[in-house]
Amino acid sequence: MKEFEKNIRRVEPYVPGEQPQTKVIKLNTNENPYPPAPGVLCAMKEMETQMDSLRLYPDPTSDSLVSALADYYQVGKDQVFVGVGSDDVLAMCFLTFFNSEKPIFFPDITYSFYKVWADLYRIPYECKPVDENFRIRKEDYYGENGGVIFPNPNAPTSIYENLEFVEDILQHNQDVIVIVDEAYIDFAGESAMALLDKYENLIITQTFSKARSMAGMRIGYAIASPLLIKYLNDAKYSFNSYTMNKTSLVYGVEAVKDKVYFEEVVDKIVATRDWAAGQFAELGFVFPKPSGNFLFVSHPDYDAGELFCALKEAGIYVRYWNQERIRDYMRVTVGTRKEMEELFAFLRKYMNK
């Protein structure tokens, strides 16, 4: 090691799903298989006539998008924070709120970026094991800690916990910040938004990457009490006032406005997911009840790693982690009905069914 390397901050980075540049059936990164709302396309065409505006900085307050989200969720503008994808928003939350010497708590099987941020910001943490059915045990979060974060539905398991479960964790953690990461909530059940008025320490994060079909625009947001949003903005303005670019702001507003299209797309994905669950079951796969836009599947007679490689060879990309407890599972994003039919056609052929 060179002398100057001794003082370089080193972390083990997050490894995203593959982004193949050739045409494949891409079921590995939980993207939405359908295009954004029609209003987004209209806004893109309108932006072409306003190219000169791109020489100017965007609105540092992101007021148009903040206002649209506040109206949609019927909260105050001072309760909304936006960022470059929910990853940016969550990273800002880690930096801002997890500064205790006590460890933060999150599940051992969950979004792997949590460990990366904790290591990056030198935040102590404890991973609480999910049970044998991959469910979070709420009692594990009762102990003294420096904060709590968990996704609902969880990833990669796609398991959703009801509002009573979420509130139980909040009731036992009223002196620390509790973050509920709701990246997949639109495909599941009731959001924790209903608890915001009762718990000033609650932060809910969501994203445009899944249900709103805008992973490429990188838009995420947090909704919380005005006090917590103020702290987030103070941290943001301490190093970068212009996190959201002009096009993301314009397109994001249009995506929020079209509630009918949003609900149609969500319904279509949920219907395909539930149909796919039946197909997987017929082929002998086992999996937790899915509540996201993906399924977490395993087969007792087939090695998941080998099946993952065979699918990839056939141009069908799914997600696989060769890690303890989950190496027998693959995560399969819900694509279009046609894409899923091609997936099952391959599986039947592979399994001689």
Tab-separated table of C-alpha atoms in Angstrom:
chain	number	residue	atom	x	y	z
A	1	MET	CA	0.000	0.000	0.000
A	2	LYS	CA	1.277	3.443	-0.936
A	3	GLU	CA	1.598	5.954	1.899
A	4	PHE	CA	-1.159	8.223	0.582
A	5	GLU	CA	-3.568	5.269	0.382
A	6	LYS	CA	-3.609	4.940	4.159
A	7	ASN	CA	-5.873	7.976	4.475
A	8	ILE	CA	-8.218	7.191	1.595
A	9	ARG	CA	-11.766	6.302	2.606
A	10	ARG	CA	-12.488	2.816	1.306
A	11	VAL	CA	-15.890	1.163	1.208
A	12	GLU	CA	-17.291	-1.922	-0.467
A	13	PRO	CA	-19.585	-0.441	-3.125
A	14	TYR	CA	-23.130	-1.387	-3.996
A	15	VAL	CA	-23.334	-3.660	-7.041
A	16	PRO	CA	-26.292	-2.761	-9.269
A	17	GLY	CA	-28.055	-5.187	-11.576
A	18	GLU	CA	-26.590	-5.645	-15.026
A	19	GLN	CA	-27.609	-3.141	-17.690
A	20	PRO	CA	-27.128	-5.081	-20.949
A	21	GLN	CA	-26.696	-2.933	-24.041
A	22	THR	CA	-28.179	-5.510	-26.384
A	23	LYS	CA	-31.880	-6.321	-26.691
A	24	VAL	CA	-32.822	-8.891	-24.054
A	25	ILE	CA	-35.784	-9.705	-21.843
A	26	LYS	CA	-34.716	-7.568	-18.903
A	27	LEU	CA	-36.246	-8.768	-15.655
A	28	ASN	CA	-33.341	-8.042	-13.323
A	29	THR	CA	-33.604	-4.449	-12.051
A	30	ASN	CA	-37.276	-3.938	-11.126
A	31	GLU	CA	-37.867	-1.336	-13.818
A	32	ASN	CA	-41.356	-0.676	-15.124
A	33	PRO	CA	-41.947	-2.361	-18.518
A	34	TYR	CA	-44.339	0.390	-19.650
A	35	PRO	CA	-43.614	3.973	-20.736
A	36	PRO	CA	-44.177	7.017	-18.512
A	37	ALA	CA	-47.450	8.956	-18.547
A	38	PRO	CA	-48.382	10.538	-21.904
A	39	GLY	CA	-47.971	13.989	-20.382
A	40	VAL	CA	-44.258	13.303	-19.989
A	41	LEU	CA	-43.887	12.874	-23.762
A	42	CYS	CA	-45.748	16.144	-24.337
A	43	ALA	CA	-43.438	17.852	-21.850
A	44	MET	CA	-40.398	16.453	-23.686
A	45	LYS	CA	-41.616	17.989	-26.936
A	46	GLU	CA	-42.295	21.278	-25.185
A	47	MET	CA	-38.793	21.263	-23.704
A	48	GLU	CA	-37.351	21.101	-27.222
A	49	THR	CA	-38.666	24.635	-27.764
A	50	GLN	CA	-37.068	25.837	-24.533
A	51	MET	CA	-33.522	24.567	-24.939
A	52	ASP	CA	-32.134	28.008	-24.146
A	53	SER	CA	-33.385	27.591	-20.564
A	54	LEU	CA	-30.868	24.796	-20.000
A	55	ARG	CA	-28.052	27.343	-19.815
A	56	LEU	CA	-29.589	28.520	-16.503
A	57	TYR	CA	-29.449	26.734	-13.176
A	58	PRO	CA	-32.620	24.884	-12.133
A	59	ASP	CA	-34.772	26.019	-9.229
A	60	PRO	CA	-32.787	24.967	-6.126
A	61	THR	CA	-36.034	24.498	-4.164
A	62	SER	CA	-37.537	22.208	-6.854
A	63	ASP	CA	-40.772	24.028	-6.069
A	64	SER	CA	-42.827	22.750	-9.019
A	65	LEU	CA	-42.188	19.101	-8.193
A	66	VAL	CA	-42.439	19.624	-4.438
A	67	SER	CA	-45.796	21.358	-4.957
A	68	ALA	CA	-47.101	18.580	-7.217
A	69	LEU	CA	-46.162	15.911	-4.672
A	70	ALA	CA	-47.613	17.930	-1.790
A	71	ASP	CA	-50.908	18.255	-3.647
A	72	TYR	CA	-50.952	14.575	-4.573
A	73	TYR	CA	-50.380	13.380	-0.996
A	74	GLN	CA	-52.305	16.249	0.602
A	75	VAL	CA	-49.428	17.373	2.786
A	76	GLY	CA	-47.657	20.697	3.170
A	77	LYS	CA	-44.876	21.709	0.815
A	78	ASP	CA	-42.669	21.909	3.886
A	79	GLN	CA	-43.174	18.142	4.316
A	80	VAL	CA	-41.634	17.152	0.961
A	81	PHE	CA	-37.980	16.688	0.021
A	82	VAL	CA	-36.866	15.602	-3.470
A	83	GLY	CA	-33.586	14.200	-4.734
A	84	VAL	CA	-31.827	12.403	-7.567
A	85	GLY	CA	-33.554	9.061	-7.124
A	86	SER	CA	-34.522	7.597	-3.771
A	87	ASP	CA	-30.894	6.481	-3.372
A	88	ASP	CA	-29.870	10.140	-3.171
A	89	VAL	CA	-32.683	10.865	-0.730
A	90	LEU	CA	-31.814	7.871	1.468
A	91	ALA	CA	-28.111	8.715	1.444
A	92	MET	CA	-29.004	12.222	2.604
A	93	CYS	CA	-31.164	10.731	5.362
A	94	PHE	CA	-28.294	8.532	6.573
A	95	LEU	CA	-25.949	11.527	6.593
A	96	THR	CA	-28.427	13.814	8.350
A	97	PHE	CA	-30.161	11.629	10.914
A	98	PHE	CA	-27.938	8.686	11.830
A	99	ASN	CA	-25.265	10.402	13.899
A	100	SER	CA	-25.552	8.564	17.192
A	101	GLU	CA	-22.831	6.313	18.544
A	102	LYS	CA	-25.536	3.675	18.907
A	103	PRO	CA	-26.041	1.262	15.986
A	104	ILE	CA	-28.867	1.710	13.521
A	105	PHE	CA	-31.035	-1.347	12.858
A	106	PHE	CA	-32.077	-2.848	9.530
A	107	PRO	CA	-32.800	-6.383	8.256
A	108	ASP	CA	-30.025	-8.748	7.218
A	109	ILE	CA	-31.821	-9.562	3.967
A	110	THR	CA	-32.806	-6.236	2.468
A	111	TYR	CA	-31.630	-3.477	0.133
A	112	SER	CA	-27.847	-3.880	0.164
A	113	PHE	CA	-27.174	-0.160	-0.220
A	114	TYR	CA	-27.960	0.342	3.499
A	115	LYS	CA	-24.668	-1.269	4.495
A	116	VAL	CA	-22.789	0.802	1.928
A	117	TRP	CA	-24.113	4.113	3.262
A	118	ALA	CA	-23.512	3.055	6.858
A	119	ASP	CA	-19.902	2.161	6.041
A	120	LEU	CA	-19.396	5.316	3.972
A	121	TYR	CA	-20.600	7.630	6.746
A	122	ARG	CA	-19.030	5.554	9.537
A	123	ILE	CA	-22.403	4.737	11.068
A	124	PRO	CA	-22.470	1.697	13.378
A	125	TYR	CA	-25.186	-0.776	12.468
A	126	GLU	CA	-26.718	-4.121	13.347
A	127	CYS	CA	-28.443	-6.350	10.809
A	128	LYS	CA	-31.457	-8.045	12.359
A	129	PRO	CA	-32.059	-11.513	10.871
A	130	VAL	CA	-35.370	-12.060	9.149
A	131	ASP	CA	-37.101	-15.278	10.184
A	132	GLU	CA	-37.168	-18.583	8.306
A	133	ASN	CA	-39.947	-17.228	6.092
A	134	PHE	CA	-37.938	-14.060	5.325
A	135	ARG	CA	-40.229	-11.894	7.452
A	136	ILE	CA	-38.958	-9.031	9.593
A	137	ARG	CA	-39.379	-9.699	13.330
A	138	LYS	CA	-40.631	-6.450	14.795
A	139	GLU	CA	-39.495	-7.437	18.295
A	140	ASP	CA	-35.881	-7.279	17.093
A	141	TYR	CA	-36.290	-3.518	16.712
A	142	TYR	CA	-37.364	-2.808	20.295
A	143	GLY	CA	-33.842	-2.491	21.698
A	144	GLU	CA	-31.833	0.682	22.152
A	145	ASN	CA	-30.542	1.963	18.825
A	146	GLY	CA	-29.473	4.998	16.811
A	147	GLY	CA	-32.257	4.725	14.237
A	148	VAL	CA	-34.252	2.216	12.203
A	149	ILE	CA	-34.701	1.714	8.466
A	150	PHE	CA	-36.527	-1.009	6.570
A	151	PRO	CA	-38.242	-1.319	3.187
A	152	ASN	CA	-41.924	-2.096	2.954
A	153	PRO	CA	-42.359	-4.192	0.860
A	154	ASN	CA	-38.912	-5.561	1.571
A	155	ALA	CA	-36.455	-6.309	-1.216
A	156	PRO	CA	-35.525	-8.761	-2.583
A	157	THR	CA	-38.230	-10.800	-0.840
A	158	SER	CA	-41.272	-8.716	-1.970
A	159	ILE	CA	-42.888	-9.172	1.467
A	160	TYR	CA	-45.248	-6.427	2.666
A	161	GLU	CA	-46.088	-5.766	6.312
A	162	ASN	CA	-49.343	-4.049	7.259
A	163	LEU	CA	-49.745	-0.667	8.913
A	164	GLU	CA	-50.203	-2.176	12.369
A	165	PHE	CA	-46.779	-3.825	12.049
A	166	VAL	CA	-45.129	-0.557	10.973
A	167	GLU	CA	-46.759	1.387	13.784
A	168	ASP	CA	-45.610	-1.156	16.344
A	169	ILE	CA	-41.995	-0.469	15.368
A	170	LEU	CA	-42.655	3.274	15.532
A	171	GLN	CA	-44.208	2.992	18.982
A	172	HIS	CA	-41.067	1.280	20.255
A	173	ASN	CA	-38.705	3.804	18.637
A	174	GLN	CA	-40.069	7.274	19.347
A	175	ASP	CA	-36.699	8.754	20.356
A	176	VAL	CA	-34.913	7.975	17.077
A	177	ILE	CA	-35.580	8.456	13.386
A	178	VAL	CA	-37.499	5.648	11.691
A	179	ILE	CA	-37.296	5.478	7.880
A	180	VAL	CA	-39.790	3.375	5.939
A	181	ASP	CA	-38.458	2.846	2.415
A	182	GLU	CA	-41.559	2.493	0.243
A	183	ALA	CA	-39.999	2.063	-3.191
A	184	TYR	CA	-42.552	-0.668	-4.024
A	185	ILE	CA	-45.554	0.416	-1.958
A	186	ASP	CA	-47.767	1.179	-4.980
A	187	PHE	CA	-47.879	-2.547	-5.827
A	188	ALA	CA	-48.594	-3.610	-2.239
A	189	GLY	CA	-50.955	-2.146	0.330
A	190	GLU	CA	-51.522	0.879	2.534
A	191	SER	CA	-48.662	3.344	2.845
A	192	ALA	CA	-47.283	4.551	6.160
A	193	MET	CA	-48.320	8.064	5.054
A	194	ALA	CA	-51.346	7.600	7.317
A	195	LEU	CA	-48.997	7.638	10.334
A	196	LEU	CA	-47.218	10.915	9.584
A	197	ASP	CA	-49.470	13.034	11.801
A	198	LYS	CA	-48.892	10.728	14.769
A	199	TYR	CA	-45.112	10.324	14.571
A	200	GLU	CA	-42.856	13.333	14.036
A	201	ASN	CA	-39.826	11.019	13.820
A	202	LEU	CA	-41.163	9.094	10.779
A	203	ILE	CA	-39.658	9.532	7.307
A	204	ILE	CA	-41.196	7.857	4.247
A	205	THR	CA	-39.187	7.601	1.037
A	206	GLN	CA	-40.550	6.741	-2.384
A	207	THR	CA	-39.365	6.780	-5.989
A	208	PHE	CA	-40.432	7.473	-9.575
A	209	SER	CA	-38.324	4.527	-10.796
A	210	LYS	CA	-40.879	1.761	-10.273
A	211	ALA	CA	-44.593	2.556	-10.540
A	212	ARG	CA	-44.070	5.828	-12.442
A	213	SER	CA	-41.795	4.301	-15.132
A	214	MET	CA	-39.048	6.915	-14.774
A	215	ALA	CA	-35.934	5.094	-13.564
A	216	GLY	CA	-33.940	6.936	-16.231
A	217	MET	CA	-34.839	10.366	-14.838
A	218	ARG	CA	-33.643	9.630	-11.271
A	219	ILE	CA	-36.366	11.153	-9.114
A	220	GLY	CA	-36.969	10.243	-5.488
A	221	TYR	CA	-38.583	11.948	-2.538
A	222	ALA	CA	-39.133	11.894	1.190
A	223	ILE	CA	-42.240	12.926	3.092
A	224	ALA	CA	-41.978	13.702	6.783
A	225	SER	CA	-42.650	16.370	9.395
A	226	PRO	CA	-41.630	19.951	8.517
A	227	LEU	CA	-38.900	19.713	11.166
A	228	LEU	CA	-37.202	16.714	9.537
A	229	ILE	CA	-37.559	18.131	6.034
A	230	LYS	CA	-35.867	21.333	7.223
A	231	TYR	CA	-32.923	19.292	8.507
A	232	LEU	CA	-32.689	17.461	5.172
A	233	ASN	CA	-32.699	20.708	3.219
A	234	ASP	CA	-30.056	22.196	5.515
A	235	ALA	CA	-27.796	19.225	4.773
A	236	LYS	CA	-28.527	19.384	1.046
A	237	TYR	CA	-27.770	23.095	0.777
A	238	SER	CA	-24.513	22.589	2.662
A	239	PHE	CA	-22.897	21.015	-0.388
A	240	ASN	CA	-25.192	21.096	-3.456
A	241	SER	CA	-28.118	23.437	-4.017
A	242	TYR	CA	-28.948	22.169	-7.509
A	243	THR	CA	-29.608	18.462	-7.106
A	244	MET	CA	-32.567	18.227	-9.499
A	245	ASN	CA	-32.101	19.120	-13.162
A	246	LYS	CA	-34.727	21.083	-15.103
A	247	THR	CA	-35.919	18.207	-17.259
A	248	SER	CA	-36.446	15.916	-14.270
A	249	LEU	CA	-38.522	18.602	-12.565
A	250	VAL	CA	-40.723	19.186	-15.627
A	251	TYR	CA	-41.233	15.504	-16.447
A	252	GLY	CA	-41.739	14.583	-12.811
A	253	VAL	CA	-44.601	17.042	-12.435
A	254	GLU	CA	-46.353	15.563	-15.480
A	255	ALA	CA	-45.939	12.040	-14.130
A	256	VAL	CA	-47.570	13.019	-10.833
A	257	LYS	CA	-50.483	14.800	-12.507
A	258	ASP	CA	-51.727	11.779	-14.495
A	259	LYS	CA	-53.253	9.678	-11.726
A	260	VAL	CA	-55.468	7.664	-14.089
A	261	TYR	CA	-52.549	6.426	-16.195
A	262	PHE	CA	-50.508	5.713	-13.065
A	263	GLU	CA	-53.259	3.516	-11.619
A	264	GLU	CA	-53.787	1.715	-14.936
A	265	VAL	CA	-50.108	0.771	-15.165
A	266	VAL	CA	-49.963	-0.369	-11.539
A	267	ASP	CA	-53.072	-2.517	-12.010
A	268	LYS	CA	-51.588	-4.061	-15.151
A	269	ILE	CA	-48.330	-4.967	-13.384
A	270	VAL	CA	-50.140	-6.397	-10.352
A	271	ALA	CA	-52.358	-8.525	-12.608
A	272	THR	CA	-49.318	-9.848	-14.484
A	273	ARG	CA	-47.499	-10.474	-11.208
A	274	ASP	CA	-50.385	-12.497	-9.797
A	275	TRP	CA	-50.698	-14.490	-13.021
A	276	ALA	CA	-46.925	-15.126	-12.973
A	277	ALA	CA	-47.144	-16.327	-9.380
A	278	GLY	CA	-49.608	-18.985	-10.525
A	279	GLN	CA	-47.295	-20.024	-13.364
A	280	PHE	CA	-44.297	-20.322	-11.046
A	281	ALA	CA	-46.353	-22.397	-8.604
A	282	GLU	CA	-47.461	-24.762	-11.393
A	283	LEU	CA	-43.798	-25.361	-12.245
A	284	GLY	CA	-42.984	-26.228	-8.629
A	285	PHE	CA	-41.331	-22.965	-7.582
A	286	VAL	CA	-41.771	-21.714	-4.039
A	287	PHE	CA	-41.779	-18.064	-3.017
A	288	PRO	CA	-43.096	-15.605	-0.432
A	289	LYS	CA	-46.386	-13.916	-1.305
A	290	PRO	CA	-45.251	-11.159	-3.699
A	291	SER	CA	-46.221	-7.558	-3.008
A	292	GLY	CA	-43.771	-5.643	-5.197
A	293	ASN	CA	-43.267	-5.597	-8.956
A	294	PHE	CA	-41.099	-8.712	-8.634
A	295	LEU	CA	-41.097	-12.252	-7.264
A	296	PHE	CA	-38.477	-14.003	-5.128
A	297	VAL	CA	-38.498	-17.594	-6.334
A	298	SER	CA	-36.732	-20.864	-5.618
A	299	HIS	CA	-37.133	-24.413	-6.907
A	300	PRO	CA	-36.335	-27.461	-4.740
A	301	ASP	CA	-35.024	-29.448	-7.721
A	302	TYR	CA	-32.934	-26.842	-9.549
A	303	ASP	CA	-29.842	-24.901	-8.575
A	304	ALA	CA	-30.707	-21.196	-8.710
A	305	GLY	CA	-27.221	-20.193	-9.872
A	306	GLU	CA	-27.308	-22.651	-12.753
A	307	LEU	CA	-30.833	-21.598	-13.693
A	308	PHE	CA	-29.783	-17.946	-13.608
A	309	CYS	CA	-26.920	-18.684	-16.016
A	310	ALA	CA	-29.163	-20.688	-18.335
A	311	LEU	CA	-31.689	-17.854	-18.455
A	312	LYS	CA	-28.968	-15.345	-19.185
A	313	GLU	CA	-27.610	-17.505	-21.983
A	314	ALA	CA	-31.102	-17.445	-23.465
A	315	GLY	CA	-31.232	-13.645	-23.276
A	316	ILE	CA	-33.464	-13.486	-20.192
A	317	TYR	CA	-31.918	-11.473	-17.363
A	318	VAL	CA	-33.036	-11.979	-13.752
A	319	ARG	CA	-31.210	-11.160	-10.499
A	320	TYR	CA	-29.197	-13.661	-8.464
A	321	TRP	CA	-27.066	-13.273	-5.342
A	322	ASN	CA	-24.667	-16.058	-4.406
A	323	GLN	CA	-25.017	-15.172	-0.735
A	324	GLU	CA	-25.828	-17.039	2.448
A	325	ARG	CA	-29.548	-17.681	3.013
A	326	ILE	CA	-30.644	-16.498	-0.438
A	327	ARG	CA	-28.372	-18.379	-2.868
A	328	ASP	CA	-31.265	-20.726	-3.674
A	329	TYR	CA	-33.414	-17.816	-4.870
A	330	MET	CA	-33.729	-15.581	-7.912
A	331	ARG	CA	-35.503	-12.243	-8.054
A	332	VAL	CA	-37.658	-11.876	-11.159
A	333	THR	CA	-39.030	-8.477	-12.153
A	334	VAL	CA	-42.536	-8.425	-13.593
A	335	GLY	CA	-42.279	-7.538	-17.275
A	336	THR	CA	-45.000	-7.324	-19.881
A	337	ARG	CA	-47.316	-10.307	-20.255
A	338	LYS	CA	-45.457	-11.225	-23.473
A	339	GLU	CA	-42.060	-11.087	-21.739
A	340	MET	CA	-43.308	-13.244	-18.891
A	341	GLU	CA	-44.794	-15.763	-21.309
A	342	GLU	CA	-41.381	-16.064	-22.972
A	343	LEU	CA	-39.792	-16.580	-19.558
A	344	PHE	CA	-42.175	-19.429	-18.743
A	345	ALA	CA	-41.806	-20.972	-22.192
A	346	PHE	CA	-38.067	-21.183	-21.551
A	347	LEU	CA	-38.546	-22.612	-18.061
A	348	ARG	CA	-40.915	-25.313	-19.318
A	349	LYS	CA	-38.452	-26.301	-21.988
A	350	TYR	CA	-35.530	-26.242	-19.538
A	351	MET	CA	-37.472	-28.364	-17.062
A	352	ASN	CA	-38.852	-30.698	-19.759
A	353	LYS	CA	-42.415	-29.721	-18.970
